[in-house]
mmCIF file of C-alpha atoms in Angstrom:
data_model
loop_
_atom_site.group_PDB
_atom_site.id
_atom_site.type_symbol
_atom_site.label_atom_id
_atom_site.label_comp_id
_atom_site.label_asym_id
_atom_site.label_seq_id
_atom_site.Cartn_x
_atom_site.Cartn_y
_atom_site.Cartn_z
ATOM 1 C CA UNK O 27 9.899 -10.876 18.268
ATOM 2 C CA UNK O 28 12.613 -7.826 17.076
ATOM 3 C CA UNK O 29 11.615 -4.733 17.662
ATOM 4 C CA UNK O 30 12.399 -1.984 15.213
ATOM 5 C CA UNK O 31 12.148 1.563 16.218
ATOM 6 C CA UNK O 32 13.186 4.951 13.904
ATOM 7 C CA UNK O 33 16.012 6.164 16.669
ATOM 8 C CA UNK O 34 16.821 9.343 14.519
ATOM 9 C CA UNK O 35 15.803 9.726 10.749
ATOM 10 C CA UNK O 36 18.999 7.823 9.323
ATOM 11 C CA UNK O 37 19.447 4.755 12.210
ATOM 12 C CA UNK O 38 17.447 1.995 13.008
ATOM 13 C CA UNK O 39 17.579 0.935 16.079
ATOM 14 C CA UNK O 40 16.712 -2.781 17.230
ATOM 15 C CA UNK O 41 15.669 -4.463 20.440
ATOM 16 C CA UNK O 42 16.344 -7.853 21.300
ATOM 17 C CA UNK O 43 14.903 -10.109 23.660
ATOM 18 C CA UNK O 44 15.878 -13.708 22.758
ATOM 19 C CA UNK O 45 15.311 -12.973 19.378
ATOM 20 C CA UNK O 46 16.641 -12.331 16.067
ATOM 21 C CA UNK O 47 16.925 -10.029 13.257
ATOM 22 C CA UNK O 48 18.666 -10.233 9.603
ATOM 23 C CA UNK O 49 20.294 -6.898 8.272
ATOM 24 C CA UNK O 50 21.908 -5.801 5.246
ATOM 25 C CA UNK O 51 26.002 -7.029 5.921
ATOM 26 C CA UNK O 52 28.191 -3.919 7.425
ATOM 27 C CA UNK O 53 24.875 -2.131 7.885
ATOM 28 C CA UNK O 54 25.667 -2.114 11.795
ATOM 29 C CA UNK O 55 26.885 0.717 13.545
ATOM 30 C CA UNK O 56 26.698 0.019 17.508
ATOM 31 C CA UNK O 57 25.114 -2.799 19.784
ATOM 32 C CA UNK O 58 25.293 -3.003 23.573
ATOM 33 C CA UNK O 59 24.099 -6.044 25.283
ATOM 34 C CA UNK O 60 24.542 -9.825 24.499
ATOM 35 C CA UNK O 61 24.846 -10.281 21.116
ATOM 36 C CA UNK O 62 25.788 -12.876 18.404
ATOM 37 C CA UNK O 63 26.645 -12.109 14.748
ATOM 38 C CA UNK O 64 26.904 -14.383 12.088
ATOM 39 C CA UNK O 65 26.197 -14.378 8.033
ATOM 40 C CA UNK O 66 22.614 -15.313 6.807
ATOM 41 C CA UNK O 67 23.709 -15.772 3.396
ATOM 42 C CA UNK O 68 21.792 -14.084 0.541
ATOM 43 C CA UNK O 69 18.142 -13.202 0.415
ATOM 44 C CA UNK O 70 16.267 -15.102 -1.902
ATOM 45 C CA UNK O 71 14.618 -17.638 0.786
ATOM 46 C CA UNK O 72 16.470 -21.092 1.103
ATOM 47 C CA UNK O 73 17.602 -23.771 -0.775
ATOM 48 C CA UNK O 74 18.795 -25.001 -4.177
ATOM 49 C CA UNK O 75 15.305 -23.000 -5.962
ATOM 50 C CA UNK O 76 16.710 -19.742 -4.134
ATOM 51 C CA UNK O 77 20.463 -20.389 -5.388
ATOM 52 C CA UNK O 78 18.947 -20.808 -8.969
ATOM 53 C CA UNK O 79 17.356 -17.580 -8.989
ATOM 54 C CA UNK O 80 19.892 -15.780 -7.354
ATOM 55 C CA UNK O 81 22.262 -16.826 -10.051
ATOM 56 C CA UNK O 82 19.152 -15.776 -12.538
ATOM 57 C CA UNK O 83 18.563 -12.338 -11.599
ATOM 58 C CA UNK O 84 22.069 -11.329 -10.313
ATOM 59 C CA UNK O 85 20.535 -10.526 -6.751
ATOM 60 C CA UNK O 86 23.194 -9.640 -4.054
ATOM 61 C CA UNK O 87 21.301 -8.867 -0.965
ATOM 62 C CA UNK O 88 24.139 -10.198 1.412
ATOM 63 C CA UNK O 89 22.409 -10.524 4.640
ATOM 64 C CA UNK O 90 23.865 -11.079 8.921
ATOM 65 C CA UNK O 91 21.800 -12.169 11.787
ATOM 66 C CA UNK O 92 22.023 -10.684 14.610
ATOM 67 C CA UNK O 93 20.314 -12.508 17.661
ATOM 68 C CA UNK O 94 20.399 -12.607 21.673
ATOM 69 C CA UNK O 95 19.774 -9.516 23.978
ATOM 70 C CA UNK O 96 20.465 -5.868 23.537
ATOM 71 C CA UNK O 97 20.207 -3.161 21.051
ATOM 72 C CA UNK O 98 21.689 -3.080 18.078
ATOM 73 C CA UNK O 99 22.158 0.451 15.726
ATOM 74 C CA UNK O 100 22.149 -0.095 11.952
ATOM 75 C CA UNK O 101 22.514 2.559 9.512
ATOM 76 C CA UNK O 102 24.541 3.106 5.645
ATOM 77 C CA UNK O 103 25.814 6.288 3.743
ATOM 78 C CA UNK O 104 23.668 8.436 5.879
ATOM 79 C CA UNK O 105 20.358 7.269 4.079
ATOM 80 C CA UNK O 106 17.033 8.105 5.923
ATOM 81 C CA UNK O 107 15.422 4.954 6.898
ATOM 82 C CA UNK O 108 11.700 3.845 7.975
ATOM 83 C CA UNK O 109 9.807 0.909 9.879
ATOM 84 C CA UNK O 110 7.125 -0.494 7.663
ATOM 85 C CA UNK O 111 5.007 -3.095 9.794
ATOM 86 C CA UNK O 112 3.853 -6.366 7.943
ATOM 87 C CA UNK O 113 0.352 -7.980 9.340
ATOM 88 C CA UNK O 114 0.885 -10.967 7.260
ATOM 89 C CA UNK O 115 1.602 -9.648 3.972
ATOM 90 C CA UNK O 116 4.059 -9.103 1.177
ATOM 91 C CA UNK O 117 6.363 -6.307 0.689
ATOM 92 C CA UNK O 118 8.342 -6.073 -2.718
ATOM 93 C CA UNK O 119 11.245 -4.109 -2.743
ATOM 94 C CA UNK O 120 14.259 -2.974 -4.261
ATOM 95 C CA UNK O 121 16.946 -5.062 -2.557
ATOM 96 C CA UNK O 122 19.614 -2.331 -2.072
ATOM 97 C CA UNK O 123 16.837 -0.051 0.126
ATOM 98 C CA UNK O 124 16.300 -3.232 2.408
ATOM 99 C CA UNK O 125 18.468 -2.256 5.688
ATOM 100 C CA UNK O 126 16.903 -4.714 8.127
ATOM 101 C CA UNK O 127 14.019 -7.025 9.295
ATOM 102 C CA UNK O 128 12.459 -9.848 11.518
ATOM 103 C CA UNK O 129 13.876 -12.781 12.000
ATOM 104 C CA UNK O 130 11.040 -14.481 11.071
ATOM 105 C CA UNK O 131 10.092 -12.709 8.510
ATOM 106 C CA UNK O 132 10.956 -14.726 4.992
ATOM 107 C CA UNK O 133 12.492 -13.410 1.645
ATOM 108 C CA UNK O 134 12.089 -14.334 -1.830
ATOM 109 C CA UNK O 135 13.148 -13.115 -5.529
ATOM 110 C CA UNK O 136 10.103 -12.343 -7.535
ATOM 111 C CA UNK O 137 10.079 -11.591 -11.614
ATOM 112 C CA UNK O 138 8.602 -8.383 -12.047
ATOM 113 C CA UNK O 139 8.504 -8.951 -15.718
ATOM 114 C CA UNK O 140 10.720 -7.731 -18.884
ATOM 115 C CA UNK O 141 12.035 -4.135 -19.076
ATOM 116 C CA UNK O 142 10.551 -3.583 -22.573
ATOM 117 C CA UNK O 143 9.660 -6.175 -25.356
ATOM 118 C CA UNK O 144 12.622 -4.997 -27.422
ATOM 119 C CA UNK O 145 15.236 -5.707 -24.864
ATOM 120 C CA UNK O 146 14.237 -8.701 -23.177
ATOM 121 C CA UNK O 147 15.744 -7.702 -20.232
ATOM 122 C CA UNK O 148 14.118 -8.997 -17.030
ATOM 123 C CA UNK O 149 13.549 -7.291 -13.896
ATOM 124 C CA UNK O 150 13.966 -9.028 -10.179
ATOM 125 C CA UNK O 151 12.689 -7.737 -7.236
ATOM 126 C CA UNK O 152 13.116 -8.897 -3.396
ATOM 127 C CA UNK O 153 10.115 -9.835 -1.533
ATOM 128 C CA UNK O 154 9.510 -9.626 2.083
ATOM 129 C CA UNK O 155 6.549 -11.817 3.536
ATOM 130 C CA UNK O 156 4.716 -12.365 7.035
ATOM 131 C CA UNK O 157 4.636 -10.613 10.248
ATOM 132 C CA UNK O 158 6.776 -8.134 11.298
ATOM 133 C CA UNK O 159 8.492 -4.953 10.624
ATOM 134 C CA UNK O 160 11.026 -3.956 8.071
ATOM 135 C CA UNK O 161 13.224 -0.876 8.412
ATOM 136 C CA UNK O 162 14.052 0.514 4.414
ATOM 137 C CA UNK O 163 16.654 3.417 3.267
ATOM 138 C CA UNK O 164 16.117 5.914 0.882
ATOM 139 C CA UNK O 165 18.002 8.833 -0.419
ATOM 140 C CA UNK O 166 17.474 12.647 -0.644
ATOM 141 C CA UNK O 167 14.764 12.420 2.383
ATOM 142 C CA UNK O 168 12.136 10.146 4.003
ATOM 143 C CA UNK O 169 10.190 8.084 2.245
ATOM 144 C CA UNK O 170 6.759 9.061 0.056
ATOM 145 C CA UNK O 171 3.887 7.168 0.375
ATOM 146 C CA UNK O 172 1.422 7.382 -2.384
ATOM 147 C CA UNK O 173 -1.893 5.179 -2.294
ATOM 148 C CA UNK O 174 -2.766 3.370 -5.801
ATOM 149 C CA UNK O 175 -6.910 3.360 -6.314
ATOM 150 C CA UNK O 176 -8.763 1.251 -9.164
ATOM 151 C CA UNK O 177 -9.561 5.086 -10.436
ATOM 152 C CA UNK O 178 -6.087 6.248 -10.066
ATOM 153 C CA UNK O 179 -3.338 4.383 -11.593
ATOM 154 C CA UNK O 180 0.306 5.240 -11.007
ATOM 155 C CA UNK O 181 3.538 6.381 -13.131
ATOM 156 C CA UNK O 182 6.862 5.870 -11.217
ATOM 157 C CA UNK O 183 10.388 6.373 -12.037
ATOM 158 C CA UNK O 184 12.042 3.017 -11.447
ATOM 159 C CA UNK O 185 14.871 4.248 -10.071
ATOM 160 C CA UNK O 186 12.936 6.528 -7.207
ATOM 161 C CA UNK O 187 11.230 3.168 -6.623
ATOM 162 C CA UNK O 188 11.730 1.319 -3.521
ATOM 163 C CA UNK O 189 8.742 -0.501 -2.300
ATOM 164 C CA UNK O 190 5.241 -1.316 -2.764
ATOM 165 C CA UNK O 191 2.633 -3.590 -0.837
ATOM 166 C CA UNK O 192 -1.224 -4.533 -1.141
ATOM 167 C CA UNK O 193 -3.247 -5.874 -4.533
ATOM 168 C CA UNK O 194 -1.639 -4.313 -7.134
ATOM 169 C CA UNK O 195 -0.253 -5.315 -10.367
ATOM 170 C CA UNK O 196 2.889 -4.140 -11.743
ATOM 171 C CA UNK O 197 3.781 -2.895 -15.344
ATOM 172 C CA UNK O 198 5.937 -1.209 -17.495
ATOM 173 C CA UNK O 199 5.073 1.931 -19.715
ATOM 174 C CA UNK O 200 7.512 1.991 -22.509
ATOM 175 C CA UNK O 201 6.510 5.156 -24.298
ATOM 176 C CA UNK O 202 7.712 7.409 -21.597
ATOM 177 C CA UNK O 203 7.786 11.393 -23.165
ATOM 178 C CA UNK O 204 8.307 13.307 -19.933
ATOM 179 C CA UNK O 205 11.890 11.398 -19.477
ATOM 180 C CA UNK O 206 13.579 13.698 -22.449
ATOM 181 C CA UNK O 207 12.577 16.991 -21.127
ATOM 182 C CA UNK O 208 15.156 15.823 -17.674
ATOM 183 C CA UNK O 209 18.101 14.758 -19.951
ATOM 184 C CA UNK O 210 17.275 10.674 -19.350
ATOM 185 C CA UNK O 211 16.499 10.171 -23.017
ATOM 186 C CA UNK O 212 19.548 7.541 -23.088
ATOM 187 C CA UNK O 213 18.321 3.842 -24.421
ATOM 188 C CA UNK O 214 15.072 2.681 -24.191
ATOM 189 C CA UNK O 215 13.292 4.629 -21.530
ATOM 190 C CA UNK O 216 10.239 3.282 -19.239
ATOM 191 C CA UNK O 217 8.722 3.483 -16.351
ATOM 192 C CA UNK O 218 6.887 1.269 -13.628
ATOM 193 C CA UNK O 219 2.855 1.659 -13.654
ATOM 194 C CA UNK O 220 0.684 0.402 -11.026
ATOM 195 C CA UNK O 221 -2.927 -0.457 -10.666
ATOM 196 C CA UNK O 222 -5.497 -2.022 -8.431
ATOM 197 C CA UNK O 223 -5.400 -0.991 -4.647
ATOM 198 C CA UNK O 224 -2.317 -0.166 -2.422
ATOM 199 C CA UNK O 225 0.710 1.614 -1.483
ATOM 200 C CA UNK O 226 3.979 2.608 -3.689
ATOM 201 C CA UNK O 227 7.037 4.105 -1.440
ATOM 202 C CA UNK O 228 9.086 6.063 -3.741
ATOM 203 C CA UNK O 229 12.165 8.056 -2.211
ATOM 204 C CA UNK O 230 13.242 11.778 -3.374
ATOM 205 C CA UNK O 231 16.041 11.173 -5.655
ATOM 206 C CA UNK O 232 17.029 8.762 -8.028
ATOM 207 C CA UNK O 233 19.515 5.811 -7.832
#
């Protein structure tokens, strides 16, 4: 199996050992060793289901593989970056803060519901399922982790999202006051609420 270590807060670096890893295409910035390099298509998972929703949700997480033996350095725009470490569980994330992961490690496109009744608009997110570790980028610093409890709910601003893992459920808060006193009063403002039990990573500044 990959292994993904934080080599300075904005590059990833990657150890192979017969193995394999998909990362975000251009993401890498050095390698040394014996190593292939080929395109891994979209994420999405496989197949003519993931090409359907692909063309559904407009997702364009173009992904390489990178596999053999060496060390290989990804990083993009100077973005800080962290390892999260899967023990058989599901990550959802926003596919442009996805830098790199496992090989065997699977992806999917998951509806995260409708931005709003009055719109209709849905929302897609890219999911990230098994074991292993994923390496994530964020802007304006390293990543926040806040913990979601059945007493404590939380508000997020969707675009300071980038991940979230464990029971919770996802929805939208429509009626969102706070947004015109920061100048984002433009079209129908809302933000992401989650409840039950887990972890939201948010990053410090806003897409």
């Amino acid at each position: 199996m990959a292994q993904l270590f934080e080599q300075s807060k904005k590059v990833i670096e990657a150890h192979l050992a017969g193995s394999s890893i998909r990362a975000i295409s251009g993401s890498m910035v050095a390698y040394e060793g014996n190593v292939q390099f080929k395109s891994a298509g979209f994420g999405g998972g496989d197949g003519v289901l993931a090409g359907l929703k692909r063309r559904a949700t407009g997702e364009k997480l173009s992904l390489m593989e990178c596999s053999g033996n060496g060390r290989v350095f990804f990083a993009v725009n100077g973005q800080y970056v962290s390892v999260v470490n899967l023990n058989n569980e599901t990550l959802q994330v926003e596919s442009q803060q996805l830098l790199c992961f496992g090989g065997n490690l699977r992806t999917d496109v998951r509806f995260a519901g409708l931005r709003g009744a009055s719109s209709g608009a849905g929302l897609f997110t890219t999911t990230v399922t098994g074991q292993g570790q994923v390496a994530l980028l964020s802007a304006g610093g390293p990543l926040i982790h806040l913990e979601v409890s059945p007493q404590y709910p939380l508000i997020v601003d969707p675009d300071a999202f980038v991940a979230c893992r464990g029971n919770l459920n996802q929805s939208f808060v429509t009626d969102v006051s706070w947004r015109t006193f920061v100048g984002q009063d433009a079209g129908e403002a809302f933000s992401l609420r989650f409840d039950g039990q887990g972890l939201v990573l948010i990053q410090p500044a806003e897409r």
